[in-house]
Short mmCIF file of C-alpha atoms in Angstrom, two decimals:
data_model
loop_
_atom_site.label_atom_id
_atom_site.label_comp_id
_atom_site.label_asym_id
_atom_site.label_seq_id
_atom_site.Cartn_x
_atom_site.Cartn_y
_atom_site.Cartn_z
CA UNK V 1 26.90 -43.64 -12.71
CA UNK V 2 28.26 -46.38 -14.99
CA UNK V 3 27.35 -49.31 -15.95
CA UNK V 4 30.04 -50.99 -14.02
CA UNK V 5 29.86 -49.37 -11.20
CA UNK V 6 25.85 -49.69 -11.38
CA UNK V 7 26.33 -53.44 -11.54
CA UNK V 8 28.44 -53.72 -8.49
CA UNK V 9 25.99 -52.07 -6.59
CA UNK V 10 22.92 -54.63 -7.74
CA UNK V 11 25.21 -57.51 -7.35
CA UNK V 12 25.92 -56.13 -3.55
CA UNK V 13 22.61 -55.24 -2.97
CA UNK V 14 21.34 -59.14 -4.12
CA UNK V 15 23.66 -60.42 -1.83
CA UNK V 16 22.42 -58.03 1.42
CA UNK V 17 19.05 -58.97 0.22
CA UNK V 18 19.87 -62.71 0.98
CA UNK V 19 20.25 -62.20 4.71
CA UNK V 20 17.45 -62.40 6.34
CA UNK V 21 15.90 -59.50 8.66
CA UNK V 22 15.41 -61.12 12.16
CA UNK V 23 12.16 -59.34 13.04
CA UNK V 24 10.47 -59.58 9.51
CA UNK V 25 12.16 -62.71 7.99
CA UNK V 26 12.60 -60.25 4.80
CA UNK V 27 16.27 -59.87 3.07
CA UNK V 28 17.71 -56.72 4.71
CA UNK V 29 16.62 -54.50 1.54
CA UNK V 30 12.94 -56.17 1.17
CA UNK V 31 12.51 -55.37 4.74
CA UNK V 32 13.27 -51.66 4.26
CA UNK V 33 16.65 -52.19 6.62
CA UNK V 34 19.71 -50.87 4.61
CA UNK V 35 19.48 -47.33 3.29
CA UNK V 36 22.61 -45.14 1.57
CA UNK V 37 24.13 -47.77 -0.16
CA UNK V 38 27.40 -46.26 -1.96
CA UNK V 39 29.32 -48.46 -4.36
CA UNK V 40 32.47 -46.30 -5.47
CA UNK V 41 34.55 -46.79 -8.70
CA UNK V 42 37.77 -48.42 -6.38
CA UNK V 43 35.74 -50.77 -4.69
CA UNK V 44 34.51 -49.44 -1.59
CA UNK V 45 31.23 -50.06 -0.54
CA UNK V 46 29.17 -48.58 2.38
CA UNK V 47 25.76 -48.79 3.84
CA UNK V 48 23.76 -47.99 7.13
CA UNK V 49 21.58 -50.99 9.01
CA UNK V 50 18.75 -48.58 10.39
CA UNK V 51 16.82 -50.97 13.27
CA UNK V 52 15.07 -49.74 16.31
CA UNK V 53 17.11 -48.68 19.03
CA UNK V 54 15.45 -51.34 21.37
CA UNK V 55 16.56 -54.38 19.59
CA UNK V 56 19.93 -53.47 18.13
CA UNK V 57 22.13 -55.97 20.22
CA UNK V 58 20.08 -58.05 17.98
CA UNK V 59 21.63 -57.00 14.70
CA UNK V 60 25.27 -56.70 15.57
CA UNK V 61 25.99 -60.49 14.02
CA UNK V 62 23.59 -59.22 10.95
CA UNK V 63 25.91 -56.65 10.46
CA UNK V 64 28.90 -58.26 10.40
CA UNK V 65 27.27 -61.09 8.25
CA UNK V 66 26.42 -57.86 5.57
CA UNK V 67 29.99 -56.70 5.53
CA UNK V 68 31.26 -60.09 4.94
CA UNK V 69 28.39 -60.62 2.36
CA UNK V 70 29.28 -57.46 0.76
CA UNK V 71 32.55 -58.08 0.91
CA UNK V 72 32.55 -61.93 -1.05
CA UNK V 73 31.41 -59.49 -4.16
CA UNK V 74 34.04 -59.89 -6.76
CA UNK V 75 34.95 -56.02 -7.26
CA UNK V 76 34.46 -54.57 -3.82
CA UNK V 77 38.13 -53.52 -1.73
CA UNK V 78 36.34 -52.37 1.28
CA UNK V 79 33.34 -52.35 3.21
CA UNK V 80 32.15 -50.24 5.55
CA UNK V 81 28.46 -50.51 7.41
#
């Protein structure tokens, strides 16, 4: 991986971190919630939100807050979560 390309996924991965888990009150990656985070060479990012079945109406508006987090990061064309 490059450096570049290594950057964009610690600058995405700060700004994930800023949202705040519901249940824990953790950023997302603190609290252990996004896993396979991909930052490509053309932009494109994508991640999963893994939360317990039970509660996941919960996290639909923290999901689309992490794509438009994601998003906001100067170098990233598309998101996918």
């Amino acid at each position: 991986m490059n450096n570049q390309l290594a950057d964009l996924g610690e600058r995405v991965k700060a700004r994930l971190d800023a949202i705040k888990d519901p249940i824990t009150g953790k950023g997302l990656f603190t609290s252990g919630r996004v896993t396979g985070l991909e930052a490509r060479t053309d932009g494109k990012v994508s991640f999963t939100i893994e939360v317990p079945k039970d509660v996941a109406e919960l996290y639909t508006p923290v999901r689309d807050c992490a794509e438009d987090a994601a998003r906001g990061v100067d170098g990233v064309t598309n998101v996918i979560a």
